């Protein structure tokens, strides 16, 4: 029976491969934020890329490849790429199947671009400074959000009327104004420098390198050359640091508003999460003020008693906080197959880590059990033997002294387990 199914599916795969080889009008791409593939019409795909460039107005075609001597000889010697491996960045779009119309996320693959090493150097220099400044209003992952929410409950600020707000900043990397971002960087450097220096580098040297990265961001697409004239490339590590620095200045009014109204505020790059006990009209007025203050940053927001943020679904059920794992509809249950050649301890850690994540995120034992079943099925689909799965599940509950959760769904023991692993 299994052999027949394997033969049938093998023929299907061969048929698909043959179709893709012979049809130049079809494109296949990995998708953004999921492990599935996108197959579509090549003309439509190219049209979406063109539409994105026109919408953001962030790139221009390069008609002349001559440089403007943007880098000094001394800087060239200090951060010099391997000239034998230099390669112009190239554009590729990642489809976003989880969003209406399947738009593209513009990525500039620039691993061997001339300024890549400078970009990495700047990111390594600036990211720790930024995180030190903004850690209190920066979310790292869903567990970070839950810790803040549960403290919010203990502090007495969580009510039956509490709403959650999720904000998405549109095309952040492309839409930040260069001069505005560089001015924000300058202010950060001046505030945290020691006699005008960050480490051994002068502020002027850092600013010159920052401009170098932004001014030399060229790439190839569709047999044409382009230079990005707005924002930074999603492919350069420095772009994230610069965007975060710019956004930290932009978000100060919202942060102060939340402090005054005892609300949570936190951001991860272009995703923001807030809580509020104000009515929707008051919040919308605040967002309108923020929008008028800076026309470069465009936001979309959702206000509700139930939202998804990171990998967490967050609910307010009549004044009770409830959290559990959120799975995108486009997500597939793919994990490292048991048949892979990885050391066996890697396979043993996968069930344990999955249960650990579920116990930290799920506030309720019944949601945890539902997630445990999902993990079990995912492991089976990836060829993990049932006895192996059972043994690793038992190990998790034994190590954490929580066997009653497995045996009888004991809610009191689970609450202790959740708190113990969360903190």
Short mmCIF file of C-alpha atoms in Angstrom, two decimals:
data_model
loop_
_atom_site.label_atom_id
_atom_site.label_comp_id
_atom_site.label_asym_id
_atom_site.label_seq_id
_atom_site.Cartn_x
_atom_site.Cartn_y
_atom_site.Cartn_z
CA UNK A 1 0.00 0.00 0.00
CA UNK A 2 2.72 2.46 1.01
CA UNK A 3 4.88 1.42 -1.96
CA UNK A 4 2.02 2.15 -4.36
CA UNK A 5 1.48 5.57 -2.78
CA UNK A 6 5.20 6.38 -3.01
CA UNK A 7 5.26 5.44 -6.71
CA UNK A 8 2.17 7.52 -7.42
CA UNK A 9 3.54 10.58 -5.59
CA UNK A 10 6.92 10.15 -7.30
CA UNK A 11 5.18 10.35 -10.69
CA UNK A 12 3.33 13.48 -9.57
CA UNK A 13 6.60 15.13 -8.50
CA UNK A 14 8.24 14.21 -11.82
CA UNK A 15 5.27 15.64 -13.70
CA UNK A 16 5.50 18.92 -11.76
CA UNK A 17 9.26 19.14 -12.33
CA UNK A 18 8.79 18.59 -16.07
CA UNK A 19 6.07 21.25 -16.19
CA UNK A 20 8.23 23.83 -14.40
CA UNK A 21 11.20 23.12 -16.70
CA UNK A 22 9.15 23.52 -19.87
CA UNK A 23 7.03 26.51 -18.88
CA UNK A 24 9.03 29.75 -18.92
CA UNK A 25 5.86 31.65 -18.04
CA UNK A 26 5.76 30.06 -14.57
CA UNK A 27 7.83 31.14 -11.57
CA UNK A 28 8.36 29.23 -8.33
CA UNK A 29 9.56 31.03 -5.21
CA UNK A 30 9.93 30.39 -1.52
CA UNK A 31 7.42 32.47 0.41
CA UNK A 32 7.90 35.08 3.10
CA UNK A 33 7.57 33.88 6.72
CA UNK A 34 6.48 30.34 5.85
CA UNK A 35 7.92 27.10 4.51
CA UNK A 36 5.60 26.74 1.54
CA UNK A 37 6.28 27.53 -2.12
CA UNK A 38 4.53 30.01 -4.38
CA UNK A 39 3.84 29.10 -8.01
CA UNK A 40 2.49 31.83 -10.25
CA UNK A 41 2.49 33.53 -13.60
CA UNK A 42 5.87 35.11 -14.44
CA UNK A 43 4.26 38.19 -15.99
CA UNK A 44 2.09 38.78 -12.91
CA UNK A 45 5.14 38.30 -10.67
CA UNK A 46 7.18 40.84 -12.65
CA UNK A 47 4.21 43.21 -12.56
CA UNK A 48 4.11 43.04 -8.76
CA UNK A 49 7.82 43.89 -8.59
CA UNK A 50 7.30 46.87 -10.91
CA UNK A 51 4.24 47.95 -8.92
CA UNK A 52 6.26 47.82 -5.68
CA UNK A 53 9.03 50.01 -7.11
CA UNK A 54 6.53 52.55 -8.41
CA UNK A 55 4.59 52.57 -5.13
CA UNK A 56 7.61 53.18 -2.90
CA UNK A 57 9.56 55.34 -5.38
CA UNK A 58 12.64 54.06 -3.54
CA UNK A 59 14.76 52.96 -6.52
CA UNK A 60 15.96 54.50 -9.76
CA UNK A 61 17.51 52.87 -12.79
CA UNK A 62 21.27 53.41 -13.01
CA UNK A 63 22.28 54.94 -16.35
CA UNK A 64 25.91 55.56 -15.40
CA UNK A 65 28.03 53.17 -13.33
CA UNK A 66 30.82 55.64 -12.53
CA UNK A 67 31.41 56.13 -8.80
CA UNK A 68 31.67 59.51 -7.10
CA UNK A 69 34.67 58.57 -4.94
CA UNK A 70 32.41 58.02 -1.96
CA UNK A 71 35.13 56.23 0.05
CA UNK A 72 38.62 57.40 1.00
CA UNK A 73 41.70 55.27 0.42
CA UNK A 74 42.18 54.80 4.19
CA UNK A 75 38.61 53.54 4.63
CA UNK A 76 39.04 51.28 1.64
CA UNK A 77 42.08 49.68 3.27
CA UNK A 78 40.33 49.29 6.63
CA UNK A 79 37.13 47.64 5.41
CA UNK A 80 38.09 46.07 2.12
CA UNK A 81 36.03 43.34 0.42
CA UNK A 82 37.58 40.43 -1.42
CA UNK A 83 37.69 41.79 -4.97
CA UNK A 84 37.67 38.28 -6.40
CA UNK A 85 34.23 37.66 -4.89
CA UNK A 86 32.58 41.02 -5.51
CA UNK A 87 29.11 40.74 -6.95
CA UNK A 88 26.43 43.32 -7.62
CA UNK A 89 23.39 42.89 -5.40
CA UNK A 90 20.35 41.45 -7.11
CA UNK A 91 16.67 41.85 -6.42
CA UNK A 92 14.32 39.02 -5.61
CA UNK A 93 10.82 39.20 -4.21
CA UNK A 94 9.42 36.93 -1.51
CA UNK A 95 5.65 36.42 -1.95
CA UNK A 96 3.54 37.09 1.16
CA UNK A 97 0.72 34.52 0.89
CA UNK A 98 -0.60 35.55 4.33
CA UNK A 99 -1.55 39.01 3.01
CA UNK A 100 -4.33 39.96 0.53
CA UNK A 101 -3.22 39.96 -3.10
CA UNK A 102 0.03 38.11 -2.27
CA UNK A 103 2.31 41.19 -2.38
CA UNK A 104 6.09 40.85 -2.54
CA UNK A 105 8.70 41.59 0.10
CA UNK A 106 11.58 43.28 -1.70
CA UNK A 107 14.92 41.67 -0.83
CA UNK A 108 18.30 42.82 -2.16
CA UNK A 109 20.69 39.85 -2.02
CA UNK A 110 23.96 41.63 -1.31
CA UNK A 111 26.19 39.09 0.42
CA UNK A 112 29.11 39.91 -1.90
CA UNK A 113 28.26 43.58 -2.53
CA UNK A 114 31.11 46.11 -2.08
CA UNK A 115 29.65 47.71 1.07
CA UNK A 116 28.47 44.52 2.80
CA UNK A 117 31.42 44.38 5.20
CA UNK A 118 30.97 48.06 6.07
CA UNK A 119 27.27 47.41 6.70
CA UNK A 120 28.03 44.49 9.02
CA UNK A 121 30.68 46.52 10.84
CA UNK A 122 28.23 49.37 11.47
CA UNK A 123 25.50 47.02 12.64
CA UNK A 124 27.85 45.28 15.10
CA UNK A 125 28.87 48.71 16.40
CA UNK A 126 25.43 50.33 16.64
CA UNK A 127 22.99 47.51 17.48
CA UNK A 128 24.25 47.05 21.10
CA UNK A 129 23.99 50.81 21.70
CA UNK A 130 20.44 50.91 20.37
CA UNK A 131 19.32 47.84 22.36
CA UNK A 132 20.77 49.30 25.54
CA UNK A 133 18.75 52.49 24.96
CA UNK A 134 15.49 50.89 23.81
CA UNK A 135 15.35 47.53 25.64
CA UNK A 136 12.34 48.50 27.77
CA UNK A 137 10.22 49.20 24.69
CA UNK A 138 11.61 46.43 22.48
CA UNK A 139 9.95 43.04 22.15
CA UNK A 140 12.26 40.17 21.24
CA UNK A 141 9.65 37.42 20.84
CA UNK A 142 6.18 36.32 21.88
CA UNK A 143 7.38 35.14 25.29
CA UNK A 144 8.67 38.66 25.95
CA UNK A 145 5.17 40.02 25.21
CA UNK A 146 3.50 37.53 27.57
CA UNK A 147 5.85 38.46 30.42
CA UNK A 148 4.90 42.12 29.99
CA UNK A 149 1.19 41.27 29.82
CA UNK A 150 1.20 39.10 32.93
CA UNK A 151 3.04 41.83 34.86
CA UNK A 152 0.42 44.28 33.53
CA UNK A 153 -2.27 42.07 35.09
CA UNK A 154 -0.43 41.86 38.43
CA UNK A 155 -0.03 45.66 38.46
CA UNK A 156 -3.82 46.02 38.28
CA UNK A 157 -3.97 47.73 34.88
CA UNK A 158 -5.76 44.93 33.01
CA UNK A 159 -9.54 45.38 32.93
CA UNK A 160 -12.58 43.96 31.15
CA UNK A 161 -12.45 47.05 28.91
CA UNK A 162 -8.78 46.61 27.97
CA UNK A 163 -8.17 46.47 24.23
CA UNK A 164 -5.07 45.36 22.38
CA UNK A 165 -3.57 47.31 19.50
CA UNK A 166 -1.39 45.83 16.78
CA UNK A 167 0.35 48.28 14.44
CA UNK A 168 2.14 47.44 11.22
CA UNK A 169 4.52 50.03 9.75
CA UNK A 170 4.25 49.91 5.96
CA UNK A 171 7.50 49.27 4.03
CA UNK A 172 9.65 50.61 6.86
CA UNK A 173 13.07 49.91 5.34
CA UNK A 174 12.09 51.57 2.08
CA UNK A 175 10.18 54.54 3.48
CA UNK A 176 12.49 55.95 6.15
CA UNK A 177 13.89 59.27 4.84
CA UNK A 178 17.65 59.03 4.53
CA UNK A 179 18.50 62.46 5.88
CA UNK A 180 16.03 62.09 8.74
CA UNK A 181 17.46 58.68 9.64
CA UNK A 182 21.05 59.94 9.45
CA UNK A 183 20.18 62.90 11.68
CA UNK A 184 18.64 60.49 14.20
CA UNK A 185 21.82 58.41 14.04
CA UNK A 186 23.93 61.53 14.62
CA UNK A 187 21.90 62.47 17.70
CA UNK A 188 22.24 58.94 19.12
CA UNK A 189 26.00 58.95 18.56
CA UNK A 190 26.46 62.36 20.16
CA UNK A 191 24.43 61.34 23.20
CA UNK A 192 26.31 58.08 23.79
CA UNK A 193 29.81 58.99 22.62
CA UNK A 194 32.86 59.40 24.80
CA UNK A 195 34.64 62.61 23.81
CA UNK A 196 33.14 62.43 20.33
CA UNK A 197 34.03 58.78 19.79
CA UNK A 198 32.31 55.41 19.83
CA UNK A 199 35.09 53.04 20.78
CA UNK A 200 38.05 54.10 18.64
CA UNK A 201 35.96 55.64 15.85
CA UNK A 202 35.02 59.29 15.55
CA UNK A 203 31.39 60.20 14.94
CA UNK A 204 32.42 61.69 11.60
CA UNK A 205 33.97 58.39 10.47
CA UNK A 206 30.83 56.47 11.44
CA UNK A 207 28.60 58.93 9.60
CA UNK A 208 30.77 58.71 6.48
CA UNK A 209 30.53 54.92 6.53
CA UNK A 210 26.76 55.13 7.01
CA UNK A 211 26.46 57.37 3.95
CA UNK A 212 28.74 55.05 2.01
CA UNK A 213 26.43 52.08 2.64
CA UNK A 214 23.34 54.05 1.64
CA UNK A 215 24.89 55.72 -1.41
CA UNK A 216 26.34 52.56 -2.94
CA UNK A 217 23.23 50.40 -2.74
CA UNK A 218 22.91 49.31 -6.37
CA UNK A 219 21.39 46.12 -7.68
CA UNK A 220 20.43 44.31 -10.86
CA UNK A 221 16.93 43.32 -11.88
CA UNK A 222 15.46 42.26 -15.21
CA UNK A 223 18.68 43.07 -17.13
CA UNK A 224 18.72 46.63 -15.76
CA UNK A 225 20.72 48.35 -13.04
CA UNK A 226 19.10 50.27 -10.21
CA UNK A 227 20.26 52.46 -7.36
CA UNK A 228 18.10 52.69 -4.26
CA UNK A 229 17.50 56.35 -3.48
CA UNK A 230 15.15 56.05 -0.51
CA UNK A 231 15.50 54.07 2.69
CA UNK A 232 17.90 51.15 2.94
CA UNK A 233 18.25 47.71 1.43
CA UNK A 234 16.52 44.78 3.09
CA UNK A 235 19.61 42.63 2.84
CA UNK A 236 22.05 44.95 4.61
CA UNK A 237 22.30 44.41 8.37
CA UNK A 238 22.94 48.14 8.89
CA UNK A 239 19.48 48.93 7.47
CA UNK A 240 17.78 47.33 10.48
CA UNK A 241 19.93 49.26 12.95
CA UNK A 242 19.27 52.55 11.14
CA UNK A 243 15.52 51.89 10.88
CA UNK A 244 15.34 51.06 14.60
CA UNK A 245 17.19 54.24 15.54
CA UNK A 246 14.85 56.35 13.39
CA UNK A 247 11.75 54.60 14.73
CA UNK A 248 12.87 55.08 18.32
CA UNK A 249 12.61 58.85 17.86
CA UNK A 250 9.30 58.50 16.00
CA UNK A 251 7.70 56.40 18.76
CA UNK A 252 8.49 58.69 21.71
CA UNK A 253 5.07 60.39 21.69
CA UNK A 254 3.32 57.01 21.74
CA UNK A 255 5.59 55.76 24.53
CA UNK A 256 4.82 58.81 26.69
CA UNK A 257 1.11 58.49 25.92
CA UNK A 258 1.19 54.89 27.15
CA UNK A 259 3.10 55.82 30.30
CA UNK A 260 0.46 58.43 31.18
CA UNK A 261 -2.40 55.99 30.55
CA UNK A 262 -0.78 52.90 32.15
CA UNK A 263 -0.58 51.01 28.89
CA UNK A 264 1.99 48.62 27.43
CA UNK A 265 4.09 49.72 24.46
CA UNK A 266 6.59 47.54 22.64
CA UNK A 267 8.01 47.25 19.14
CA UNK A 268 9.91 44.71 17.07
CA UNK A 269 11.26 46.54 14.00
CA UNK A 270 8.02 47.36 12.11
CA UNK A 271 5.50 45.58 14.36
CA UNK A 272 4.09 47.36 17.41
CA UNK A 273 1.95 46.04 20.26
CA UNK A 274 0.04 48.22 22.74
CA UNK A 275 -2.69 47.89 25.37
CA UNK A 276 -5.24 50.57 26.17
CA UNK A 277 -8.16 51.22 28.48
CA UNK A 278 -9.21 54.25 26.42
CA UNK A 279 -12.04 54.15 23.92
CA UNK A 280 -11.29 53.58 20.24
CA UNK A 281 -11.98 57.17 19.21
CA UNK A 282 -9.41 58.53 21.67
CA UNK A 283 -6.77 56.10 20.39
CA UNK A 284 -7.52 56.92 16.75
CA UNK A 285 -7.08 60.63 17.49
CA UNK A 286 -3.67 59.88 19.00
CA UNK A 287 -2.64 57.91 15.91
CA UNK A 288 -3.79 60.77 13.66
CA UNK A 289 -1.54 63.15 15.60
CA UNK A 290 1.41 60.81 15.15
CA UNK A 291 0.67 60.45 11.42
CA UNK A 292 0.56 64.23 10.90
CA UNK A 293 3.83 64.72 12.76
CA UNK A 294 5.77 62.44 10.39
CA UNK A 295 4.36 61.84 6.91
CA UNK A 296 7.12 59.34 6.05
CA UNK A 297 5.85 56.62 8.38
CA UNK A 298 2.61 54.99 7.29
CA UNK A 299 0.84 52.68 9.72
CA UNK A 300 -2.02 50.19 9.65
CA UNK A 301 -3.53 49.29 13.00
CA UNK A 302 -6.03 46.90 14.53
CA UNK A 303 -7.83 47.46 17.86
CA UNK A 304 -9.63 44.52 19.45
CA UNK A 305 -9.97 42.31 22.52
CA UNK A 306 -8.37 39.47 20.53
CA UNK A 307 -5.26 39.94 18.37
CA UNK A 308 -2.34 37.98 16.98
CA UNK A 309 1.18 39.26 17.60
CA UNK A 310 4.36 37.33 16.85
CA UNK A 311 3.37 33.69 17.38
CA UNK A 312 0.82 34.45 20.12
CA UNK A 313 -2.95 34.89 20.12
CA UNK A 314 -3.86 37.30 22.92
CA UNK A 315 -7.43 37.43 24.28
CA UNK A 316 -9.23 39.50 26.88
CA UNK A 317 -12.08 37.29 28.09
CA UNK A 318 -14.15 39.50 30.43
CA UNK A 319 -11.07 40.84 32.19
CA UNK A 320 -9.11 37.57 32.13
CA UNK A 321 -5.94 37.38 30.07
CA UNK A 322 -5.66 34.32 27.86
CA UNK A 323 -2.75 33.51 25.55
CA UNK A 324 -1.99 30.60 23.26
CA UNK A 325 0.07 29.80 20.18
CA UNK A 326 -0.91 31.40 16.89
CA UNK A 327 -0.35 29.48 13.65
CA UNK A 328 -0.65 31.26 10.32
CA UNK A 329 -3.04 29.64 7.88
CA UNK A 330 -0.20 29.30 5.35
CA UNK A 331 2.12 27.55 7.83
CA UNK A 332 2.96 23.92 7.17
CA UNK A 333 3.85 21.37 9.90
CA UNK A 334 7.42 20.95 8.67
CA UNK A 335 10.20 20.21 11.15
CA UNK A 336 13.55 18.45 10.85
CA UNK A 337 12.71 14.94 9.55
CA UNK A 338 13.63 12.02 11.76
CA UNK A 339 15.35 10.46 8.73
CA UNK A 340 17.88 13.32 8.48
CA UNK A 341 21.55 12.67 9.19
CA UNK A 342 21.71 15.01 12.18
CA UNK A 343 23.02 13.68 15.52
CA UNK A 344 20.27 11.93 17.46
CA UNK A 345 20.39 14.46 20.32
CA UNK A 346 19.14 17.08 17.83
CA UNK A 347 16.02 15.01 17.16
CA UNK A 348 15.52 14.43 20.91
CA UNK A 349 15.58 18.16 21.57
CA UNK A 350 12.89 19.01 19.00
CA UNK A 351 9.88 17.58 20.95
CA UNK A 352 11.27 18.99 24.20
CA UNK A 353 11.77 22.48 22.75
CA UNK A 354 8.31 22.46 21.15
CA UNK A 355 6.64 21.57 24.47
CA UNK A 356 8.76 24.17 26.27
CA UNK A 357 7.57 26.88 23.88
CA UNK A 358 3.95 25.75 24.22
CA UNK A 359 4.09 25.76 28.03
CA UNK A 360 5.53 29.27 28.07
CA UNK A 361 2.94 30.70 25.69
CA UNK A 362 -0.29 28.85 26.57
CA UNK A 363 -1.86 30.29 29.72
CA UNK A 364 -4.46 27.51 29.94
CA UNK A 365 -3.88 23.75 30.33
CA UNK A 366 -6.51 22.93 27.70
CA UNK A 367 -4.84 25.15 25.10
CA UNK A 368 -1.53 23.55 26.03
CA UNK A 369 -3.00 20.06 25.51
CA UNK A 370 -4.35 21.12 22.13
CA UNK A 371 -0.88 22.33 21.16
CA UNK A 372 0.67 19.12 22.49
CA UNK A 373 -1.56 17.12 20.13
CA UNK A 374 -0.54 19.39 17.26
CA UNK A 375 3.14 18.81 18.09
CA UNK A 376 2.52 15.05 18.25
CA UNK A 377 0.91 15.06 14.79
CA UNK A 378 3.69 17.21 13.31
CA UNK A 379 6.31 14.80 14.62
CA UNK A 380 4.45 11.81 13.21
CA UNK A 381 4.15 13.53 9.81
CA UNK A 382 7.92 13.98 9.82
CA UNK A 383 8.56 10.27 10.47
CA UNK A 384 9.28 10.39 14.22
CA UNK A 385 8.46 6.95 15.72
CA UNK A 386 5.53 6.95 18.20
CA UNK A 387 7.66 5.35 20.93
CA UNK A 388 10.35 8.00 20.46
CA UNK A 389 7.76 10.79 20.73
CA UNK A 390 6.21 9.29 23.85
CA UNK A 391 9.61 8.93 25.50
CA UNK A 392 10.57 12.56 24.80
CA UNK A 393 7.19 13.84 25.99
CA UNK A 394 7.61 11.90 29.25
CA UNK A 395 11.10 13.34 29.64
CA UNK A 396 9.74 16.90 29.41
CA UNK A 397 7.13 16.38 32.13
CA UNK A 398 9.50 14.40 34.38
CA UNK A 399 12.30 16.98 34.18
CA UNK A 400 9.84 19.76 35.04
CA UNK A 401 8.06 17.75 37.76
CA UNK A 402 4.70 18.06 35.98
CA UNK A 403 3.50 14.51 35.24
CA UNK A 404 -0.06 15.32 36.51
CA UNK A 405 -0.41 17.67 33.53
CA UNK A 406 0.25 14.78 31.15
CA UNK A 407 -1.76 12.21 33.08
CA UNK A 408 -4.82 14.19 34.15
CA UNK A 409 -4.57 17.76 32.74
CA UNK A 410 -4.11 19.15 36.26
CA UNK A 411 -4.67 22.92 35.92
CA UNK A 412 -2.95 23.87 39.20
CA UNK A 413 0.22 21.97 38.32
CA UNK A 414 0.10 23.44 34.82
CA UNK A 415 -0.18 26.99 36.18
CA UNK A 416 2.97 26.38 38.23
CA UNK A 417 4.70 24.89 35.18
CA UNK A 418 3.71 27.87 33.01
CA UNK A 419 5.01 30.40 35.53
CA UNK A 420 8.17 28.42 36.24
CA UNK A 421 9.13 28.16 32.55
CA UNK A 422 7.99 31.67 31.62
CA UNK A 423 10.16 33.37 34.21
#
